[in-house]
Short mmCIF file of N, CA and C in Angstrom, two decimals:
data_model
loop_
_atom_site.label_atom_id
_atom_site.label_comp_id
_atom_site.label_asym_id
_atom_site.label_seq_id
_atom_site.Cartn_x
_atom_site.Cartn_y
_atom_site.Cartn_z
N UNK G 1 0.83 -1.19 0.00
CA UNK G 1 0.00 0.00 0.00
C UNK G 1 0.87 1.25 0.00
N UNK G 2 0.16 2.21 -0.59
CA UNK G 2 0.80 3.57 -0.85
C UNK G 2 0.00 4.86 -0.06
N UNK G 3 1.09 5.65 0.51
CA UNK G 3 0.47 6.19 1.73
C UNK G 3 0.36 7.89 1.35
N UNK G 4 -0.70 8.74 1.37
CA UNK G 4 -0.67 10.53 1.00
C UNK G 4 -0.69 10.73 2.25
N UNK G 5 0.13 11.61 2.38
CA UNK G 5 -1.10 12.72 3.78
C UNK G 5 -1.49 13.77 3.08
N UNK G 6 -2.74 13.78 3.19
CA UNK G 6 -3.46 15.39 2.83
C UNK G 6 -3.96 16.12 3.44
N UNK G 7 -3.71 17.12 4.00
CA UNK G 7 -3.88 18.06 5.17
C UNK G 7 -4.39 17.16 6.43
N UNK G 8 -5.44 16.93 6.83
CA UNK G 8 -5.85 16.16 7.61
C UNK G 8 -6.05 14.64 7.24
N UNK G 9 -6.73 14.16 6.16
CA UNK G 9 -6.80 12.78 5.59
C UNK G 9 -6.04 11.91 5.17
N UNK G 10 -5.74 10.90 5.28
CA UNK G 10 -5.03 10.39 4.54
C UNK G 10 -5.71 9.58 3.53
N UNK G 11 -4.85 9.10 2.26
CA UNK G 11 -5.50 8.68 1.30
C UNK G 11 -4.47 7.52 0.79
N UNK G 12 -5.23 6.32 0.77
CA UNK G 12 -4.41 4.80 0.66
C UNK G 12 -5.21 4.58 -0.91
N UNK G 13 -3.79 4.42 -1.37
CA UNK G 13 -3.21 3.88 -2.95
C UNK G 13 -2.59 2.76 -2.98
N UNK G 14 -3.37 1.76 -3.95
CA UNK G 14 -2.95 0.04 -3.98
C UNK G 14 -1.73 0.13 -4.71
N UNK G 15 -1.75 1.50 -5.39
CA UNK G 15 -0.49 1.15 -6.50
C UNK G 15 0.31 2.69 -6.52
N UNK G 16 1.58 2.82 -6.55
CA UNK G 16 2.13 4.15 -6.50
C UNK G 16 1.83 4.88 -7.62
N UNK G 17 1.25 4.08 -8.60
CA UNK G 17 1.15 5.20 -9.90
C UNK G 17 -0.08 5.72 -9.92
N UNK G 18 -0.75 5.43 -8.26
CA UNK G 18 -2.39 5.56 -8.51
C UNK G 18 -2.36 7.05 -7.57
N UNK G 19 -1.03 7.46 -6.86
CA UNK G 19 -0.45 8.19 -6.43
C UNK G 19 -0.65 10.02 -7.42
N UNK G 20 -1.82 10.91 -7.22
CA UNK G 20 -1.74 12.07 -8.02
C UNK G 20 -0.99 12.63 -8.34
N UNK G 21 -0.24 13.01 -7.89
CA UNK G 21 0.91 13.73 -8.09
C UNK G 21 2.09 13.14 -9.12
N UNK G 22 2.47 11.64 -9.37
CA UNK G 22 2.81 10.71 -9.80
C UNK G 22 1.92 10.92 -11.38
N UNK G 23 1.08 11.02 -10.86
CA UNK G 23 -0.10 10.55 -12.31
C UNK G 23 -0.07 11.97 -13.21
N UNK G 24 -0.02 13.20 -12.16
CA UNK G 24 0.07 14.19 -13.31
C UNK G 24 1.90 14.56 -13.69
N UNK G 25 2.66 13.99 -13.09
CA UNK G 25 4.13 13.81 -14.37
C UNK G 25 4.05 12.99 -15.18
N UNK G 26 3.01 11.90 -14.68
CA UNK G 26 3.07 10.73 -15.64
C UNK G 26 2.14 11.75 -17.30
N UNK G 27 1.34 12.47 -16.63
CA UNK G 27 0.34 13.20 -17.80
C UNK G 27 1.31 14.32 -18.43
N UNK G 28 2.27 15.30 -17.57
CA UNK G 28 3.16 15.98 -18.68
C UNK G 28 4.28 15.28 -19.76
N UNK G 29 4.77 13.89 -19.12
CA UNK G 29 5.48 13.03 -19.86
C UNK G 29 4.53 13.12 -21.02
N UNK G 30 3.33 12.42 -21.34
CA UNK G 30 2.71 12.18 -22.33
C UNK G 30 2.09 13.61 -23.10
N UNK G 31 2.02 14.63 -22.19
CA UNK G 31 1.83 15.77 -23.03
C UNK G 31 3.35 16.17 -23.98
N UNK G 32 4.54 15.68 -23.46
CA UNK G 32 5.81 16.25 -23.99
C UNK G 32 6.07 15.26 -25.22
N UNK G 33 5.38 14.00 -25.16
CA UNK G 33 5.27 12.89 -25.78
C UNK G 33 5.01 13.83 -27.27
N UNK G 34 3.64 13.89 -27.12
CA UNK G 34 2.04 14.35 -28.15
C UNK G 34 2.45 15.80 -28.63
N UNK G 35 4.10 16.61 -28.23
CA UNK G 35 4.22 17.52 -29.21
C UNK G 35 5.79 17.16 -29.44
N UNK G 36 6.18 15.92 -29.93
CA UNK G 36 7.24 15.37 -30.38
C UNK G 36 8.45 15.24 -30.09
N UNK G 37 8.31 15.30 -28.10
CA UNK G 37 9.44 15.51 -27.35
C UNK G 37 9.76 14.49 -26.72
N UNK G 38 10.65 14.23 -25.63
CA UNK G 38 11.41 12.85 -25.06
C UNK G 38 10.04 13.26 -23.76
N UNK G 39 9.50 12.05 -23.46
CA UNK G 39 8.35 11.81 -22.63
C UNK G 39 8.82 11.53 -20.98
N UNK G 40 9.43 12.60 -20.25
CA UNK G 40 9.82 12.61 -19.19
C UNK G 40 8.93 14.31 -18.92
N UNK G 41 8.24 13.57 -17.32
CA UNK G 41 7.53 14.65 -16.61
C UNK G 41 8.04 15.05 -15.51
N UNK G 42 7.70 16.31 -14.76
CA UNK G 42 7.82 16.49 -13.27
C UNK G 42 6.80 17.55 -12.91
N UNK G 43 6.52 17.58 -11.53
CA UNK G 43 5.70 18.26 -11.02
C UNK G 43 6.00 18.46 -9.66
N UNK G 44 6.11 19.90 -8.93
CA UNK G 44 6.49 20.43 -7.56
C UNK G 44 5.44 20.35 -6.21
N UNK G 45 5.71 19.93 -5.53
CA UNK G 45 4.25 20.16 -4.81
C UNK G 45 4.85 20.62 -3.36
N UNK G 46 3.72 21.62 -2.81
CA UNK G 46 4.09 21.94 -1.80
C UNK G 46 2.98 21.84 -0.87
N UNK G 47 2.65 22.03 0.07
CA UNK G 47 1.64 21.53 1.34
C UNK G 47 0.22 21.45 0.46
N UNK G 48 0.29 19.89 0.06
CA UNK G 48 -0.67 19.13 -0.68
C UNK G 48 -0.89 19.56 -1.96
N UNK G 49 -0.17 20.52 -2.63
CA UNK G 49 -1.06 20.80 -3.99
C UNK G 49 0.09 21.23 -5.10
N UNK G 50 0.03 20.91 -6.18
CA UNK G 50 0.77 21.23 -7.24
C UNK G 50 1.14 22.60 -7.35
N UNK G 51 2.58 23.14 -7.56
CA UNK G 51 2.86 24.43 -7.73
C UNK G 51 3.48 24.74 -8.89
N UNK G 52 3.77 23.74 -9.33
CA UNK G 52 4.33 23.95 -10.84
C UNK G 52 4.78 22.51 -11.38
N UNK G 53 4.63 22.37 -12.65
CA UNK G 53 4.27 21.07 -13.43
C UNK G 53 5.13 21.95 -14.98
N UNK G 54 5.88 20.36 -15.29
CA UNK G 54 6.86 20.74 -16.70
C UNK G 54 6.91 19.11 -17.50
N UNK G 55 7.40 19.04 -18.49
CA UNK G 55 8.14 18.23 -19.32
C UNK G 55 9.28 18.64 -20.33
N UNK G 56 10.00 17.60 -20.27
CA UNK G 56 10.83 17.76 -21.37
C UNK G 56 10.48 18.72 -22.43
N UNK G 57 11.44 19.61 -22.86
CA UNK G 57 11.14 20.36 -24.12
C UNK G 57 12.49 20.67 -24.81
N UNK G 58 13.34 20.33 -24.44
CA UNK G 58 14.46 20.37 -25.64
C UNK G 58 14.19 20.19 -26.95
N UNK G 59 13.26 19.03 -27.54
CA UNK G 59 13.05 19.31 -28.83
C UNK G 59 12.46 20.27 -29.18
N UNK G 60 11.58 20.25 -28.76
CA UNK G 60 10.61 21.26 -29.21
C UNK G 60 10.85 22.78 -28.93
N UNK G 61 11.39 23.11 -28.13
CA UNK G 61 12.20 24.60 -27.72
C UNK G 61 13.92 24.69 -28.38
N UNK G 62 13.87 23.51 -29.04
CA UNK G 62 15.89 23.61 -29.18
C UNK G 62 16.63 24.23 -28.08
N UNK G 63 16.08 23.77 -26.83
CA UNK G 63 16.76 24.37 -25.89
C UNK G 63 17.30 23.05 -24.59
N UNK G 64 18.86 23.01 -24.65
CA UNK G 64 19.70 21.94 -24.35
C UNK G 64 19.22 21.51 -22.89
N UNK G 65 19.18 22.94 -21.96
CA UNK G 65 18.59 22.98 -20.49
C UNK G 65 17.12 22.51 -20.11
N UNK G 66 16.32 22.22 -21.27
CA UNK G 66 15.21 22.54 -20.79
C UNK G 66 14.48 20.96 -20.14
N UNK G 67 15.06 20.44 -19.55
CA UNK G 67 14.28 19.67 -19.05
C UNK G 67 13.43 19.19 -17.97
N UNK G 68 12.94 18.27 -17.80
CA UNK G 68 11.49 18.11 -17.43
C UNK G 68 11.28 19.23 -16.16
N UNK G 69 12.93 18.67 -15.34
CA UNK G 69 12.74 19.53 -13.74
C UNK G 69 12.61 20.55 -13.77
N UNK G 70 13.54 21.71 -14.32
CA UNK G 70 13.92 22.48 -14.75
C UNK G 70 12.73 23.40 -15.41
N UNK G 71 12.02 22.80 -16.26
CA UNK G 71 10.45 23.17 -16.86
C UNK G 71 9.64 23.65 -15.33
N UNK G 72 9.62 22.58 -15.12
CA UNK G 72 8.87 22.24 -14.04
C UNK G 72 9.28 23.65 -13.21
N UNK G 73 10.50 23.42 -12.25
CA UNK G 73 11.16 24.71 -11.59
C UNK G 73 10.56 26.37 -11.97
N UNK G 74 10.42 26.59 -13.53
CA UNK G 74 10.44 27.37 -13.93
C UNK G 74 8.98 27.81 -14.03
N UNK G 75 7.91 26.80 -14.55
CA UNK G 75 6.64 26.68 -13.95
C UNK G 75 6.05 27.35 -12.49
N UNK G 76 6.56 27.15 -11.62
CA UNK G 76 6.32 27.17 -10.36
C UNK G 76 6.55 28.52 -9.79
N UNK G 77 7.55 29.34 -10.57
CA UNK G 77 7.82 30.40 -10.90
C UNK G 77 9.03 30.77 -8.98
N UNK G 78 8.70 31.99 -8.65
CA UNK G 78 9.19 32.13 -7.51
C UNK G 78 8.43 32.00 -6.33
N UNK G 79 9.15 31.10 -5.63
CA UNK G 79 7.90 30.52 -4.15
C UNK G 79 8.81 30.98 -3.30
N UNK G 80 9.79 31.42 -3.19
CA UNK G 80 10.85 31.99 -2.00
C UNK G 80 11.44 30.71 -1.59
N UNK G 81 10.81 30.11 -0.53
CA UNK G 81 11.47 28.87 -0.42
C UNK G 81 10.77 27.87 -0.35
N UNK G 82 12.36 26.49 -1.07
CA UNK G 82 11.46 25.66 -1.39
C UNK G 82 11.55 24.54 0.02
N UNK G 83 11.60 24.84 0.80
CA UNK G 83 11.43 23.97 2.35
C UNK G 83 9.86 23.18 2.06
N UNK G 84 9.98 21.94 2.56
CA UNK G 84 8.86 21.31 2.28
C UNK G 84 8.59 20.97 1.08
N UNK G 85 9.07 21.27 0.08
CA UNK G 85 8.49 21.06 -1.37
C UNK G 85 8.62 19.31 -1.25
N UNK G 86 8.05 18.87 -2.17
CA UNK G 86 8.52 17.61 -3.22
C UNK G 86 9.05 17.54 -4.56
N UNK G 87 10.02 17.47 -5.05
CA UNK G 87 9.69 17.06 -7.11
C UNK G 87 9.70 15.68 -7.05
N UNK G 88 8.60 15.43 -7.71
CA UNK G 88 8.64 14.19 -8.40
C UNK G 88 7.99 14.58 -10.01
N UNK G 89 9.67 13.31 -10.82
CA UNK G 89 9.61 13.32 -11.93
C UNK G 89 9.51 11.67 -12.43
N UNK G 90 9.53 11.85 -13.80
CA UNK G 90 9.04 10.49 -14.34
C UNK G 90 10.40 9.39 -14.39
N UNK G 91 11.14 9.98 -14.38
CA UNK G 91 12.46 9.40 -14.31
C UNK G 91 13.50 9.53 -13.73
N UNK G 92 14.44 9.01 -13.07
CA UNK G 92 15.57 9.78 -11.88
C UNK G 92 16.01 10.83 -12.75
N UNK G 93 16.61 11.87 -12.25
CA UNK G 93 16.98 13.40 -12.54
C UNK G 93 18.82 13.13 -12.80
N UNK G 94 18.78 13.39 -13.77
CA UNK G 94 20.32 13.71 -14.28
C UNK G 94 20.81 14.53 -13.23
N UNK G 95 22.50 14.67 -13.38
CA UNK G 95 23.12 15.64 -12.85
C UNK G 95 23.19 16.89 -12.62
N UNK G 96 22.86 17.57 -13.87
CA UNK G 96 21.82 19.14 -14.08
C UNK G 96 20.86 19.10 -13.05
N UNK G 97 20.03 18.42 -13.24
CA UNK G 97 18.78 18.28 -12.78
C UNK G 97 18.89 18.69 -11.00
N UNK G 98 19.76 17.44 -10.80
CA UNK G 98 19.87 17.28 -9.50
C UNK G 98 20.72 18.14 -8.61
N UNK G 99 21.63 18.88 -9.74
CA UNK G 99 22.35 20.11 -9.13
C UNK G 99 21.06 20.80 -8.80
N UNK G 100 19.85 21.13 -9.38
CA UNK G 100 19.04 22.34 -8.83
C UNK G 100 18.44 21.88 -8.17
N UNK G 101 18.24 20.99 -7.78
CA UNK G 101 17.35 20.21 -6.27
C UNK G 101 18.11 20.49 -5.28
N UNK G 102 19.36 20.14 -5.57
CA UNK G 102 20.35 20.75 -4.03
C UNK G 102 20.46 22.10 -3.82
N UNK G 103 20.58 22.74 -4.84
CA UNK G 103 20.76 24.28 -5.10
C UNK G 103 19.34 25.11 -4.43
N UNK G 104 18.27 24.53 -4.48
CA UNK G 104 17.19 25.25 -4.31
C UNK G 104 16.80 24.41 -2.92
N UNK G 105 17.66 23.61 -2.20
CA UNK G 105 17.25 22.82 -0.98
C UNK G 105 16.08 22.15 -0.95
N UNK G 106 15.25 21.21 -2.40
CA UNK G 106 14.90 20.68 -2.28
C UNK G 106 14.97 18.87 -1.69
N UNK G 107 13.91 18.15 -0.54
CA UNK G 107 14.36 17.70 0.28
C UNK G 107 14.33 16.11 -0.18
N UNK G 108 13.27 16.25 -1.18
CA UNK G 108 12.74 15.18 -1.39
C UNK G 108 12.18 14.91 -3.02
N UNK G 109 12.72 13.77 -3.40
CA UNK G 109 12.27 13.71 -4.68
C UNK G 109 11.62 12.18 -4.96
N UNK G 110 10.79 12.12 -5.77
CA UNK G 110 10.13 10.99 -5.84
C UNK G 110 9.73 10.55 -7.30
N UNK G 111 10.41 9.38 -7.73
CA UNK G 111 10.70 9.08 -9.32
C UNK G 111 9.50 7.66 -9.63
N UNK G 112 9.18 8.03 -11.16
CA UNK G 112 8.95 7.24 -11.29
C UNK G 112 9.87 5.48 -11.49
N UNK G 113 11.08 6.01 -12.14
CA UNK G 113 11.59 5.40 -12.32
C UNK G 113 13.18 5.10 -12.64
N UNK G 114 14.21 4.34 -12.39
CA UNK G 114 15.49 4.86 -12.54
C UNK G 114 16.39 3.39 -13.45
N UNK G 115 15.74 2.30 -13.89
CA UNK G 115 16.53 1.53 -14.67
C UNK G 115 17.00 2.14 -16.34
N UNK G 116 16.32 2.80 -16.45
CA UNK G 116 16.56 3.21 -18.14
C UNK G 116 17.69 4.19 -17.95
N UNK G 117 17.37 4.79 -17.09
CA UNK G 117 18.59 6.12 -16.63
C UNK G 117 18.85 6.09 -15.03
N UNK G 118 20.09 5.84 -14.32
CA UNK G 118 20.28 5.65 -13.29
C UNK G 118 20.05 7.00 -12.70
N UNK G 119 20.50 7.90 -13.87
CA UNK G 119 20.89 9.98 -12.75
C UNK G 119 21.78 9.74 -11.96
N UNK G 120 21.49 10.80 -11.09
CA UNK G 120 22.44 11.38 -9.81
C UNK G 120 21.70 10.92 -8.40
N UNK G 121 21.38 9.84 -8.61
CA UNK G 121 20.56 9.35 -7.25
C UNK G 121 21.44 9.54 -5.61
N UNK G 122 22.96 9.21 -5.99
CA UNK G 122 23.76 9.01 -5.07
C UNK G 122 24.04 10.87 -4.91
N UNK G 123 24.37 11.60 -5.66
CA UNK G 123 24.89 12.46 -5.66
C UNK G 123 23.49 13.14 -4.86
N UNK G 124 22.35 13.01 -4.78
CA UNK G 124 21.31 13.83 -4.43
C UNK G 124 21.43 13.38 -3.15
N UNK G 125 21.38 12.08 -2.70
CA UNK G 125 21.37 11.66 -0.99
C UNK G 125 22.71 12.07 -0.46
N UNK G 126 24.17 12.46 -1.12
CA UNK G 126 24.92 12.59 -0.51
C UNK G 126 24.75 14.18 -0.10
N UNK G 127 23.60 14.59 -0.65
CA UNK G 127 23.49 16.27 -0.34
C UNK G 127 22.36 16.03 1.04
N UNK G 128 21.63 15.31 1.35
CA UNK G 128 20.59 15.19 2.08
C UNK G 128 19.04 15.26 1.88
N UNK G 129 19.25 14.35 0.55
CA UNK G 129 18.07 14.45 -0.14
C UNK G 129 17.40 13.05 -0.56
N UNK G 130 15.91 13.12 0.24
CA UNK G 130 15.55 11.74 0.36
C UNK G 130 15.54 11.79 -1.06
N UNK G 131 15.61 10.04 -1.63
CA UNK G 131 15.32 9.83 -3.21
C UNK G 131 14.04 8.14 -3.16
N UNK G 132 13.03 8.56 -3.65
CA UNK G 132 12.07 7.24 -3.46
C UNK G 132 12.02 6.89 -5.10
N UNK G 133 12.43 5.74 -5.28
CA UNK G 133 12.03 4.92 -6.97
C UNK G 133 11.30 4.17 -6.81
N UNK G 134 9.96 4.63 -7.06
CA UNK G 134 8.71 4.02 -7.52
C UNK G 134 9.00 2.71 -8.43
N UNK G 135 9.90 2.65 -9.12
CA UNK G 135 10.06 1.76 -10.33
C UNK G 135 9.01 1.15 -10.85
N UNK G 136 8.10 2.11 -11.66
CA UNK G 136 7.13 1.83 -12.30
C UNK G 136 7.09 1.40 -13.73
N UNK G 137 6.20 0.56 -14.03
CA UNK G 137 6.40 -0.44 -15.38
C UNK G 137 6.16 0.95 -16.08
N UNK G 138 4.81 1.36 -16.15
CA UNK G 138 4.36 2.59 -16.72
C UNK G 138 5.32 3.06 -17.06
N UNK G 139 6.55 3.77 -16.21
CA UNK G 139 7.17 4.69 -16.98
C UNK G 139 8.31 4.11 -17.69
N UNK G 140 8.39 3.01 -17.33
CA UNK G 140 9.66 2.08 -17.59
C UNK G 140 9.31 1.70 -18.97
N UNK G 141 7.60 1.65 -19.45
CA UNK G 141 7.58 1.23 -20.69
C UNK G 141 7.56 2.03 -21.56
N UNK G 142 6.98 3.44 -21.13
CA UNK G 142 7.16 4.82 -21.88
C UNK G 142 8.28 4.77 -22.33
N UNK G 143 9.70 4.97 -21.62
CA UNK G 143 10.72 4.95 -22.05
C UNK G 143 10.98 4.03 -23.27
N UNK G 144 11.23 2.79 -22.95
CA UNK G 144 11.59 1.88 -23.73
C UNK G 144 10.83 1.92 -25.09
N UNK G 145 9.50 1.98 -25.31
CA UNK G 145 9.32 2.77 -26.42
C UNK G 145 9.60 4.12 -27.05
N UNK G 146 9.51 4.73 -26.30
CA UNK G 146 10.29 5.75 -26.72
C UNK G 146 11.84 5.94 -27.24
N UNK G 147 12.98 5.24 -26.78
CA UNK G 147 14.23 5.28 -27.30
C UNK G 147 14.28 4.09 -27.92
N UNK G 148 13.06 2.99 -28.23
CA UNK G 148 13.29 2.33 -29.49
C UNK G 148 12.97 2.87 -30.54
N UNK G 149 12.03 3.91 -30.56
CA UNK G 149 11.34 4.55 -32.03
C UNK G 149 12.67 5.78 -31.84
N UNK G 150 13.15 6.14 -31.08
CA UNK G 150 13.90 7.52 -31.13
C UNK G 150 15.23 7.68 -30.91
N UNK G 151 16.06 6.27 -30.43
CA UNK G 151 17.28 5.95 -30.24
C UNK G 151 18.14 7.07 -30.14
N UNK G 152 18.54 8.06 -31.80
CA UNK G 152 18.89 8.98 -31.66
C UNK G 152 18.95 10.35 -30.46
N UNK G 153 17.41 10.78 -30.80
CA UNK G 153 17.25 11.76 -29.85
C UNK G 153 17.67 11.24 -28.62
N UNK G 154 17.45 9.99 -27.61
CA UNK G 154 17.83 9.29 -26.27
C UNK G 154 19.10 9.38 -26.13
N UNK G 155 19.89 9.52 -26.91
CA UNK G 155 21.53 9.11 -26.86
C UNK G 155 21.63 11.05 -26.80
N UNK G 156 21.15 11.96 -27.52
CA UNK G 156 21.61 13.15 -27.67
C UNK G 156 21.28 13.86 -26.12
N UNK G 157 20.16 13.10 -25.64
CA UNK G 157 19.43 13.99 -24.44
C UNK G 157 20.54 13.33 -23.14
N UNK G 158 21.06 12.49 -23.50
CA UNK G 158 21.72 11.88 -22.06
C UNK G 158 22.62 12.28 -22.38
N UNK G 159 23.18 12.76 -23.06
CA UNK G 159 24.60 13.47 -23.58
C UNK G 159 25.46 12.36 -23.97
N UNK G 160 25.50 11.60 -24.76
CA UNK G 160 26.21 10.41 -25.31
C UNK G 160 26.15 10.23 -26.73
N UNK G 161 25.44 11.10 -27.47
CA UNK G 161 25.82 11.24 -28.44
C UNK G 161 27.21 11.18 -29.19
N UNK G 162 27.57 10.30 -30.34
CA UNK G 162 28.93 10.75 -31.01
C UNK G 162 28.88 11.38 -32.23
#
């Protein structure tokens, strides 16, 4: 079982992807999908409620930085501080990524998933930053279709391109 607290209630989920917050990165992944981009989501939340929500857009913006967290970050706009926040994204957070989670003292991040791309998982807990991997098929299968139809773009976005 999967556990929310919401202000006073709590709310029990059989499955982590049944998890809202989870479900709407899982929904910007597929929105970043449906305008021809690499299908990785995130979304910020702070005392129970979404504050800013992103996906991937490097393709579609030709812009190298722009990913999911980072969207997301930028979404959310200025909250002063981010104490208490959450990000959870669809996939563990690269090194970029995870530099601005430490940078902005975020405490806690919560992935869908981290076999396709390991990230900076270690590098985020060695800052003091819980890291939870859902390891969800869902996003695990997004991916895998995705860098079978797109191989290219997957190799350019992880920076491994030759």
């Amino acid at each position: 079982m999967f556990f929310i607290l919401l202000g006073v209630s709590m709310v029990i989920f059989g499955f982590a992807s049944e998890d809202p917050f989870m479900r709407e990165a899982i929904n910007e992944a597929m929105k970043g999908l449906s305008e021809g981009g690499i299908p990785i989501g995130s979304v910020l939340v702070k005392d129970g409620r979404i504050i800013g929500a992103g996906h991937n857009k490097r393709i579609q913006d030709s812009n190298p930085v722009m990913h999911a967290e980072t969207d997301c970050l930028f979404n959310a706009g200025r909250i002063g501080s981010y104490k208490g926040t959450t990000l959870y994204s669809t996939l563990m957070p690269c090194y970029f990524c995870a530099g601005a989670v430490v940078q902005f003292g975020i405490k806690k991040v919560i992935v869908g998933e981290s076999k396709t791309f390991p990230g900076a998982r270690e590098f985020m807990e060695a800052h003091g930053v819980q890291v939870i991997d859902l390891d969800l098929e869902e996003c695990k299968e997004m991916m895998k279709n995705f860098i079978e139809a797109n191989h290219t773009l997957w190799m350019e976005d992880i920076g491994t391109l030759d």
